[in-house]
XYZ file of C-alpha atoms in Angstrom:
573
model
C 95.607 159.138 69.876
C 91.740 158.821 69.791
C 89.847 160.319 73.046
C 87.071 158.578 74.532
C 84.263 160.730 76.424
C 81.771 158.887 78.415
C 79.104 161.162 79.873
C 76.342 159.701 82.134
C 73.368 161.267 82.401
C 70.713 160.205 85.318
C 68.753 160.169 88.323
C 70.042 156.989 90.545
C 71.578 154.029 90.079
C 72.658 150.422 92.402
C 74.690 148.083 91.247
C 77.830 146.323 92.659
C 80.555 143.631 92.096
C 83.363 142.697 93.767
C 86.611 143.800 93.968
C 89.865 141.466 93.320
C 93.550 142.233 93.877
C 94.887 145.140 95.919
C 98.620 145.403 96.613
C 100.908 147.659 99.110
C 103.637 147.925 97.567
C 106.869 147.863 100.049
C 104.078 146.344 102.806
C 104.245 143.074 104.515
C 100.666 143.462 106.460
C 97.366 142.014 105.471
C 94.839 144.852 106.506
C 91.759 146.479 105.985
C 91.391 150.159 105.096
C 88.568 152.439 105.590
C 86.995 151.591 102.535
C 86.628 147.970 103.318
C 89.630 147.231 101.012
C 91.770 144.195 101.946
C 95.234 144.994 101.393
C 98.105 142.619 100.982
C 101.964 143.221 101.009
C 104.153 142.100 98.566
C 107.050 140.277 99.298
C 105.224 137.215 98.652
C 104.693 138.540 94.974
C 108.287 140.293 93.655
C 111.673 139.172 94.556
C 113.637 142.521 93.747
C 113.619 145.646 94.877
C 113.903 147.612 98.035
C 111.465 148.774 100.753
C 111.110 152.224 101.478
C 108.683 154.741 103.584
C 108.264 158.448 103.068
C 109.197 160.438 105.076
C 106.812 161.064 108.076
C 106.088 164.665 107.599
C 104.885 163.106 103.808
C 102.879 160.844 105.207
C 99.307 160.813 103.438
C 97.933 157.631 104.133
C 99.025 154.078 105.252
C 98.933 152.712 101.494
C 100.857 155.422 100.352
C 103.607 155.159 103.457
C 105.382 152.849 101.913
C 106.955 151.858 98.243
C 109.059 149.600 96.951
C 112.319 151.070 94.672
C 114.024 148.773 91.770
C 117.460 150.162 91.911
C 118.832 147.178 89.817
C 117.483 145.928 86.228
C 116.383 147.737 83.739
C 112.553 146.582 84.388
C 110.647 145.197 87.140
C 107.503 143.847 86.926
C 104.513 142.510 88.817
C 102.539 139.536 87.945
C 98.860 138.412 88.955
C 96.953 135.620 87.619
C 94.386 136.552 85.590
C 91.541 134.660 82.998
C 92.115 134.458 79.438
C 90.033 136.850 77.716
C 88.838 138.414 80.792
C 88.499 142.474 81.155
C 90.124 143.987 84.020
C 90.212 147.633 85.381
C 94.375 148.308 86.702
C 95.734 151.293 88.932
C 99.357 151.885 89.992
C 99.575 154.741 92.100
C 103.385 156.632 93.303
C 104.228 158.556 95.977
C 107.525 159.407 96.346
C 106.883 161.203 99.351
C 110.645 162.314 99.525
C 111.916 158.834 101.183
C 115.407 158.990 99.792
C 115.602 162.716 101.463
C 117.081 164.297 98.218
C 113.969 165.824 96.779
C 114.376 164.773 93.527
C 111.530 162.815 92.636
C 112.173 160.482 89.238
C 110.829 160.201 85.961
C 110.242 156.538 84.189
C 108.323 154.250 82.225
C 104.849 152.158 82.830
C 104.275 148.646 81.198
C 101.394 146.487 81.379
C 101.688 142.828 79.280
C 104.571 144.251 77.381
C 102.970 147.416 75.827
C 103.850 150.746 76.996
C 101.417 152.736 78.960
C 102.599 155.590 80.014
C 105.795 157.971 81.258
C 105.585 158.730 85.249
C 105.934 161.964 86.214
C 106.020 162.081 89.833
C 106.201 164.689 92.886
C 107.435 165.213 96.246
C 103.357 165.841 97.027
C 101.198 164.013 95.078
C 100.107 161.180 94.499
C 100.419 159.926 90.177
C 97.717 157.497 89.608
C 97.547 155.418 85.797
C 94.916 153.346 85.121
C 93.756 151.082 82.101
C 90.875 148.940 80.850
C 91.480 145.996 78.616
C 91.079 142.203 77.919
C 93.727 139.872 78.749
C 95.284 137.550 76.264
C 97.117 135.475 78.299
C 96.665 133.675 81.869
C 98.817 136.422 83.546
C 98.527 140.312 83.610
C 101.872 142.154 84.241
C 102.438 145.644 85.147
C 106.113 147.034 84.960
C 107.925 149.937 86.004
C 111.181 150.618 83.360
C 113.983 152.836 84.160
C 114.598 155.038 81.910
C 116.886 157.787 82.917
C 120.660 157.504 84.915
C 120.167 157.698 89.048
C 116.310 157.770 88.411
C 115.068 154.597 89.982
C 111.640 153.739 89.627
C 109.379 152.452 92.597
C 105.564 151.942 93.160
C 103.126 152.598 95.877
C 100.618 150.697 95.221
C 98.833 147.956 92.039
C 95.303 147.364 92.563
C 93.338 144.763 89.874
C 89.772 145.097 88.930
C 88.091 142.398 87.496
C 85.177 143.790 85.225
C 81.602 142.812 83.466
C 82.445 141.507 79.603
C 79.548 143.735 78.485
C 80.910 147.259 80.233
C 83.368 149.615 78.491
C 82.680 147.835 74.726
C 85.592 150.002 73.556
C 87.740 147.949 74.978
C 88.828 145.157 73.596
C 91.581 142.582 72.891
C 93.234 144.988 70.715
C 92.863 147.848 72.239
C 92.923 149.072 75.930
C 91.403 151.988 77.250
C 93.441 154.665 79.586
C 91.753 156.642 82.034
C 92.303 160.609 81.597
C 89.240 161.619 84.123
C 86.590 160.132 85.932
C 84.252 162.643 87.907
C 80.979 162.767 90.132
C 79.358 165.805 89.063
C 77.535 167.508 92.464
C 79.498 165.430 94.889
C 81.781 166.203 97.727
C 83.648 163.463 98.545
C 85.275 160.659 96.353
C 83.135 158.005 95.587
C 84.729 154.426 95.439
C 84.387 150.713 97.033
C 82.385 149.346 98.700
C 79.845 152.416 96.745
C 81.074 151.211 93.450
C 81.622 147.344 93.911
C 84.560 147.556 90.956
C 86.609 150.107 92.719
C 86.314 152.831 90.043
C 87.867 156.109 91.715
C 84.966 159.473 90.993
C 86.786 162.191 91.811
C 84.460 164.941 92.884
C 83.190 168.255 91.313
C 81.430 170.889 92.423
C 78.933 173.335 91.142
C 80.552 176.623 89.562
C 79.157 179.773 88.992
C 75.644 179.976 87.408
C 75.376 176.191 88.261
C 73.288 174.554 90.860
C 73.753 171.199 92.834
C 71.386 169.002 92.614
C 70.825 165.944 95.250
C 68.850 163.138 96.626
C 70.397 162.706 99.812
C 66.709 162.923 101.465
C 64.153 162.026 99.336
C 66.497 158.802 97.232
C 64.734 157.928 93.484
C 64.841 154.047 92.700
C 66.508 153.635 89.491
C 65.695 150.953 86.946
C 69.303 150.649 85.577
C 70.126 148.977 82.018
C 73.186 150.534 80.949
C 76.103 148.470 80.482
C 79.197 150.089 81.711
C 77.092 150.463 85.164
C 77.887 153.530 87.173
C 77.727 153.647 91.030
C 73.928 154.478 92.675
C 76.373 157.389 95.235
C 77.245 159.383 91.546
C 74.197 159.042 90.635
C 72.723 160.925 93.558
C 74.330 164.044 92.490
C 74.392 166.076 89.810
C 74.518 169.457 88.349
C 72.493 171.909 86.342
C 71.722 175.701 85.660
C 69.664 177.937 87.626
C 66.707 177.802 85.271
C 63.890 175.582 85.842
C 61.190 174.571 83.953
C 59.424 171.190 82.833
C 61.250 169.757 80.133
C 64.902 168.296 80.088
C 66.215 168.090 76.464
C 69.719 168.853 75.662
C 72.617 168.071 73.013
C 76.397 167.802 73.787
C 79.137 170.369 71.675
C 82.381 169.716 71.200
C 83.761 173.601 70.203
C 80.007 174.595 69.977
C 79.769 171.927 67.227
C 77.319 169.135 68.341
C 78.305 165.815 68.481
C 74.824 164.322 69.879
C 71.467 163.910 69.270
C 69.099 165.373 71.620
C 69.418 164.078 75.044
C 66.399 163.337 77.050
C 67.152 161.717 80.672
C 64.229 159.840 81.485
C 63.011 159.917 84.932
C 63.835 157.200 87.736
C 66.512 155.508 84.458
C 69.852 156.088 82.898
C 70.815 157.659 80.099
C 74.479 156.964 79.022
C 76.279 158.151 75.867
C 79.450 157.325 74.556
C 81.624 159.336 71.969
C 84.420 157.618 70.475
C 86.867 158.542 68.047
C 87.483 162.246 69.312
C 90.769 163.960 68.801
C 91.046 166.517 71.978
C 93.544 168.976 73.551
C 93.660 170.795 76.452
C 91.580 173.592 74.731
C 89.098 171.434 73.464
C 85.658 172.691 75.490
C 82.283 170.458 75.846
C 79.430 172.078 76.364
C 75.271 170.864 77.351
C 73.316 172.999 75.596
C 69.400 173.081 75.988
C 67.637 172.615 72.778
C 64.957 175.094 71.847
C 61.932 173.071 73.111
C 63.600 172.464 76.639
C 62.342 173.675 79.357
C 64.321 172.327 81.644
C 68.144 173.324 81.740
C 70.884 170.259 81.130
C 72.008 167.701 83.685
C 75.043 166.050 84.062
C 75.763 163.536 86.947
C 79.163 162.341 85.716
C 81.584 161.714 83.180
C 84.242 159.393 82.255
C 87.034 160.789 80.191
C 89.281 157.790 78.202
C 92.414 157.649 75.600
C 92.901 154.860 73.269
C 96.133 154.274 71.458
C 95.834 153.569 68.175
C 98.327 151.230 68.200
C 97.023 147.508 68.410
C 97.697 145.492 71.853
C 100.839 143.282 71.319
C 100.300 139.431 71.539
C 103.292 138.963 73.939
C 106.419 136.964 72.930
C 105.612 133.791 71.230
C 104.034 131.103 73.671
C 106.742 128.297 73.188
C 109.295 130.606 74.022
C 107.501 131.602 77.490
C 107.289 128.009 78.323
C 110.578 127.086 77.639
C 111.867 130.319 79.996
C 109.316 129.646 82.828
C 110.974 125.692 82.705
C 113.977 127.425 83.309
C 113.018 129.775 85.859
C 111.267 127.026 87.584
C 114.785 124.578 87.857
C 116.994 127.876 88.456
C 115.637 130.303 91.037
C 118.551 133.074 90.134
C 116.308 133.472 87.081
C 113.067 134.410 88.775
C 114.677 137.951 89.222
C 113.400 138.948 85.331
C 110.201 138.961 84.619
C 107.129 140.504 82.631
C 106.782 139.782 78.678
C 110.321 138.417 77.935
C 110.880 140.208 74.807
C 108.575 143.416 75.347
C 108.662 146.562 74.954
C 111.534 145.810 72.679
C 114.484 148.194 74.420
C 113.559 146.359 78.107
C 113.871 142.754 76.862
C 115.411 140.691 79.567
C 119.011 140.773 79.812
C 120.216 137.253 78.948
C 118.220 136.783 75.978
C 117.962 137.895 72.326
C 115.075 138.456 70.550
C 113.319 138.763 66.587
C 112.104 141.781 65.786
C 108.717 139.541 64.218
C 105.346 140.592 65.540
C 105.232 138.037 67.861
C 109.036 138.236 68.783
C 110.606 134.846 68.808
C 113.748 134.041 71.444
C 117.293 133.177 69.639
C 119.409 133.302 71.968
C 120.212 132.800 75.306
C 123.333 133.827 77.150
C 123.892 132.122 80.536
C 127.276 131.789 81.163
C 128.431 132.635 84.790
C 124.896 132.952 86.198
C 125.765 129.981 88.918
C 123.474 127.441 87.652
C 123.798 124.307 89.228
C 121.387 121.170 88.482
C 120.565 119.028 85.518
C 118.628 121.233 82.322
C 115.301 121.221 82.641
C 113.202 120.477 79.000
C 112.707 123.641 77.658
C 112.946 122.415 73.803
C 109.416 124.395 72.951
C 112.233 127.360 72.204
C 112.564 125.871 68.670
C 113.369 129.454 67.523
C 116.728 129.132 69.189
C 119.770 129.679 67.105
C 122.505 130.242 70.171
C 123.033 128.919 73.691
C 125.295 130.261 75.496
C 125.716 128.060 79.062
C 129.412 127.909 79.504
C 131.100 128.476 83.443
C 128.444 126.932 85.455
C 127.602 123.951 87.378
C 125.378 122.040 85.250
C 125.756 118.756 85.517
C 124.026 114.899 84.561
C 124.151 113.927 80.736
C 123.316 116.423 78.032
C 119.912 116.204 77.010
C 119.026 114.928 73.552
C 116.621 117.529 73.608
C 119.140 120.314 72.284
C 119.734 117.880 69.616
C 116.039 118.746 68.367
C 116.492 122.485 68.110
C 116.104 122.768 64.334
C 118.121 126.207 64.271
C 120.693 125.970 67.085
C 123.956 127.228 65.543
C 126.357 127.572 68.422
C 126.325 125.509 71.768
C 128.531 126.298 74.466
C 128.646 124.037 77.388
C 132.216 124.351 78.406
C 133.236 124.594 81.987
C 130.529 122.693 83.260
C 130.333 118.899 84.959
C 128.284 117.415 81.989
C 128.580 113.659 82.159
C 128.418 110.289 79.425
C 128.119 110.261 76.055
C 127.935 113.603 73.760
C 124.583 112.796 71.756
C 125.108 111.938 68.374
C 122.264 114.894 67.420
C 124.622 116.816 68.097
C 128.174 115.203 68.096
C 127.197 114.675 63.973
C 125.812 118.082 63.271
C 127.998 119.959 60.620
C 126.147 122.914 61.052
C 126.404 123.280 64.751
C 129.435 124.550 66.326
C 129.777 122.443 69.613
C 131.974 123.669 72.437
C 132.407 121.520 75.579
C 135.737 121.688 76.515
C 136.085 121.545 80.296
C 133.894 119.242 81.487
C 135.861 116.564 82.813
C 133.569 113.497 82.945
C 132.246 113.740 79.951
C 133.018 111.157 77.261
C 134.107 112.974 74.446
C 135.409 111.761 70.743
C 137.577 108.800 70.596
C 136.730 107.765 74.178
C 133.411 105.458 75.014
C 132.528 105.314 79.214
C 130.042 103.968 81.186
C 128.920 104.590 84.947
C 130.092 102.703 87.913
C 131.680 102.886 91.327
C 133.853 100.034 91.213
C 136.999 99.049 91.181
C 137.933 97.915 87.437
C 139.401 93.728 87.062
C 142.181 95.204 85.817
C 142.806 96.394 89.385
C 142.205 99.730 88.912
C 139.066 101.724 89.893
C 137.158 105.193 88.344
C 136.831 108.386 89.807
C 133.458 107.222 91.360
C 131.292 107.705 88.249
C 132.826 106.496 85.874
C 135.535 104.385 84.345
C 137.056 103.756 80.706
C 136.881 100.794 78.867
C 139.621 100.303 77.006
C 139.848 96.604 76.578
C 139.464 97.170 72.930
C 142.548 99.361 72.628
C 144.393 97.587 75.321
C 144.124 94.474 73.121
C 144.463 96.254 69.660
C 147.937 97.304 71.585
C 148.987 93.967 73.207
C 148.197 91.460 70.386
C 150.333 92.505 67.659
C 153.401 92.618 70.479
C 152.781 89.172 71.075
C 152.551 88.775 67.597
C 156.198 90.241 66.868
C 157.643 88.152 69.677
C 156.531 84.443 68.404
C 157.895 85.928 65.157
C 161.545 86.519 66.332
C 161.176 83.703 68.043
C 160.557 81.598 65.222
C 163.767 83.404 63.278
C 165.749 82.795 66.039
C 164.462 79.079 65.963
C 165.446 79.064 62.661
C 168.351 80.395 62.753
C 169.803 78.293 65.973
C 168.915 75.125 63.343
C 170.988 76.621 60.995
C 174.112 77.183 63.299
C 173.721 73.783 65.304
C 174.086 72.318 61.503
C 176.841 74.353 60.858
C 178.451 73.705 64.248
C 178.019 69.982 64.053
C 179.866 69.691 60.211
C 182.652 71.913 61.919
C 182.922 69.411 64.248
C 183.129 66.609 61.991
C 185.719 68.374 60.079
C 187.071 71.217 61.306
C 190.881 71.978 60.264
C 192.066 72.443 63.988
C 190.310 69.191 64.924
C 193.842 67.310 66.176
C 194.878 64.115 64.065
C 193.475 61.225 64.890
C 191.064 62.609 67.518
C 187.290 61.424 67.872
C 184.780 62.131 65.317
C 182.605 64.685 67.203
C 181.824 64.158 71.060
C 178.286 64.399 72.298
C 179.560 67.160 75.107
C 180.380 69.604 72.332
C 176.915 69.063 71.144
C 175.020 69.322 74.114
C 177.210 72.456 74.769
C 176.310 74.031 71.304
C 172.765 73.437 72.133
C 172.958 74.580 75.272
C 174.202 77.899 73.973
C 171.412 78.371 71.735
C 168.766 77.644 73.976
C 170.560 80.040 76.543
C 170.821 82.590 73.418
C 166.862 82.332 72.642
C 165.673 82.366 76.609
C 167.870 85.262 77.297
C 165.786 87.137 74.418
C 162.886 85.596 74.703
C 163.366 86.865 78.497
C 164.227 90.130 77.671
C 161.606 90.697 74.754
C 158.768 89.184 77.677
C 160.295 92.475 79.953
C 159.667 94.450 76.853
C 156.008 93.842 76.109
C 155.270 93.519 79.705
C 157.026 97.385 80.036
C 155.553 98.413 76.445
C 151.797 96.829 78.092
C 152.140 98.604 81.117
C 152.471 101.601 79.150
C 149.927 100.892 77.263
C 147.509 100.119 79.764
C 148.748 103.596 82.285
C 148.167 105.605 79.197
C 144.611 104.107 78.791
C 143.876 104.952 81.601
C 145.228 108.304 81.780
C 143.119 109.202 78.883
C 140.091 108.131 80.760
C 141.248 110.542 83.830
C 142.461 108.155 85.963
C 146.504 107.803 87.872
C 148.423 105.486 89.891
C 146.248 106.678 93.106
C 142.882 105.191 91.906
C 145.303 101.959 90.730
């Protein structure tokens, strides 16, 4: 991890800018502090968590009274709206201040835009302050707190957001960030912030040690013509230190282990001189030294110095862009949602809980898994997830149609909408997919294989009426039913027809002949015929009766089983 030493050399300097964001964590007051520092609370701003205050014999300050503690997921993050590409100074600042009463202050993790920034060690005492420099990437800038170890919640105190000149701190940049390890006004003493330094960079004072001399301007102030880019505060510039020895000229180099690392320094009078040294591996015994070249005669000055880290690693683009849209769409139609945020899939072991992610560069979203949240509505479009190979949405209260839109998912392999009160027609994008395995079991108005519907609230002609949204229609299979009946009726009838023909023949030559006809007796008698017919048409009415009962029975079976299937009974009839 590369060190970053900024050392500012001077007289005096003004400049300003001003400031942007500052939160109070666990607050609900708007106020003003005694730095002319608007403060805002922020409940409007993060929906979990719990407020908390330390405990009054802690108390330090009124930004630092209170704090907000995320006993429940596994991160929490705040979000501010930033500028694409724009560079931004951010502070979080804990005080545990021993509000839970157990004096066990916790340990956890610091995010900003899903990249870690550091591990928070914090006290029953002090205050732990991070802060970093870099250039956003996206519209949003999030800073997280992760837990990271069993009964150790995390909390904040306060989040405070700089915006910053694109030409200061040129180390900075989209791929890296900058982390603040020391920032000090040599000579001072008192801390020198807003309104004195217009982008709220904290100078922590230092005074002059032994052999060293303070040197100020509080009476006789020097008008600085200032050109330097990363544009210190005119109050650190008033003060400064140097060694007892005086003489006329000021030239001096810088030593890192009494090994220079600068060229000779001259500070030229009523200006700035800033230098910058980059790529420096340090420790804690690492010593920098101003040492007076050989034609000085004047002894070093140093007014103040800004001490920075860099990770080496590169800045993260954040999960892919599609996939954040498609999430926020859900967010937006599902409020229960809005409890996750930060970068969905980053740092990789805090992704959010109901999602799975690739382990590519820019992390794509495969999955979600959002059965039994309580969702209730109609889906919202969030078909930009193209990356999305399972959906998991089964035991909620989604209702409306299924959109097509899941249809276009190029690499959704399982869908699970069961248990739900999905509506119409499955789409045939994904009805016809062999390589999607389709699960919507439970959802009792939808129209699933076999079955066609269509919307209405009235009552059917067929005297029967839907459960209010919908009703079958199942004249098709009704008819495919009742015609070939009909069918098989005229058919016996026509055998029977046949066959009647065939015995009223027979009867009549019996008649005409029979051997128990008595001698002598009349050649056939038009009652016996009339009776013989008579017979057969009461044989064919009595089954042409009885097979009309057995159609009728066999449609009304027909038709109650129709419209069983489409999940209707006798009551709706």
């Amino acid at each position: 991890m590369a060190t970053h030493f900024l050392f500012l050399v001077s007289a005096f300097l003004v400049l300003s800018v001003s400031a942007d964001v500052s939160i109070d964590c666990g607050s609900t007051d708007f106020y003003t502090d005694e730095n002319s520092i608007v403060w805002m609370g922020d409940n409007d701003i993060i929906q979990n968590g719990v407020i908390e205050v330390v405990q009054p014999s802690n108390s330090i300050s009124h930004v630092m009274d209170s704090l907000r503690v995320f006993p429940t997921r596994k991160k929490n993050c705040y979000a501010i709206n930033v500028d694409k590409g724009e560079k931004i100074l951010v502070r979080a600042s804990f005080y545990y201040g021993n509000y839970d009463k157990k004096s066990s202050p916790p340990t956890f993790d610091l995010q900003f835009d899903g990249n870690d920034w550091a591990t928070v060690v914090t006290s029953n005492t002090e205050v732990a302050s991070y802060e970093a420099i870099y250039v956003t990437k996206g519209e949003v800038a999030s800073v997280c707190v992760a837990q990271t170890m069993p009964d150790q919640f995390p909390f904040i105190s306060a989040l405070e957001l700089r915006s910053l000149s694109s030409d200061m701190y040129s180390l900075a940049d989209s791929n890296h960030a900058l982390f603040t390890k020391s920032r000090v006004a040599y000579g001072s003493n008192v801390t020198i912030r807003y309104s004195d330094d217009f982008y709220d960079r904290i100078w922590i004072p230092a005074l002059a040690g032994n052999g060293l001399l303070q040197v100020t301007s509080d009476f006789n102030p020097i008008l600085i013509n200032v050109s330097t880019g990363d544009n210190p505060p005119q109050a650190v510039l008033q003060n400064a230190i140097t060694t007892s020895s005086t003489s006329q000229k000021r030239s001096f180099r810088v030593l890192r282990n009494n090994q220079s690392i600068s060229d000779p320094i001259l500070p030229p009078y009523g200006g700035v001189s800033e230098w910058t040294f980059s790529n420096i591996t340090a420790s804690s015994s690492t010593t920098f030294s101003l040492v007076a070249t050989a034609d000085s005669t004047l002894p070093p000055l140093i007014n103040a110095m800004e001490v920075f880290y860099i990770n080496l690693d590169k800045l993260t683009d954040g999960t892919n862009s599609n996939d954040v849209d498609g999430l926020v769409a859900l967010q937006n139609e599902f409020a229960v949602l809005l409890e996750w945020s930060g970068d969905p899939c980053l740092p990789a072991p805090y992704s959010w809980d109901w999602i799975n992610c690739s382990n590519d560069s820019v992390p794509r979203v495969t999955a979600l898994f959002l059965s039994s949240f309580g969702l209730s509505g109609a889906l919202p479009d969030f078909s930009s997830m193209n990356a999305l190979q399972t959906i998991d949405l089964h035991n909620n209260s989604l209702y409306g149609p299924i959109p097509d839109l899941l249809g276009t998912l190029p690499n959704l392999k399982q869908l699970n909408l069961a248990d739900n009160q999905f509506s119409g027609s499955i789409p045939t994008s994904l009805s016809k997919n062999n390589n999607l395995n389709l699960v919507v079991t439970g959802n009792p108005d939808l129209c699933t294989s076999g079955k066609s519907c269509q919307t209405t609230d009235t009552p059917t002609s067929s005297g029967y009426a839907g459960s209010g949204k919908k009703k079958s229609n199942n004249l098709p299979a009704i008819l495919g039913a009742t015609i070939p009946s009909f069918l098989v009726f005229w058919a016996i009838v026509g055998v029977l027809a046949i066959l009647h023909h065939k015995r009223r023949t027979a009867a009549v030559a019996a008649m005409s002949a029979g051997p128990n006809r008595p001698t002598g007796a009349p050649q056939g008698t038009g009652i016996n015929m009339q009776m013989a017919g008579k017979i057969g048409q009461a044989v064919i009415h009595e089954f042409k009766v009885n097979m009309e009962e057995q159609v009728n029975e066999e449609l009304a079976d027909q038709i109650n089983q129709q419209a069983q299937d489409a999940g209707y009974n006798d009551s709706n009839t």
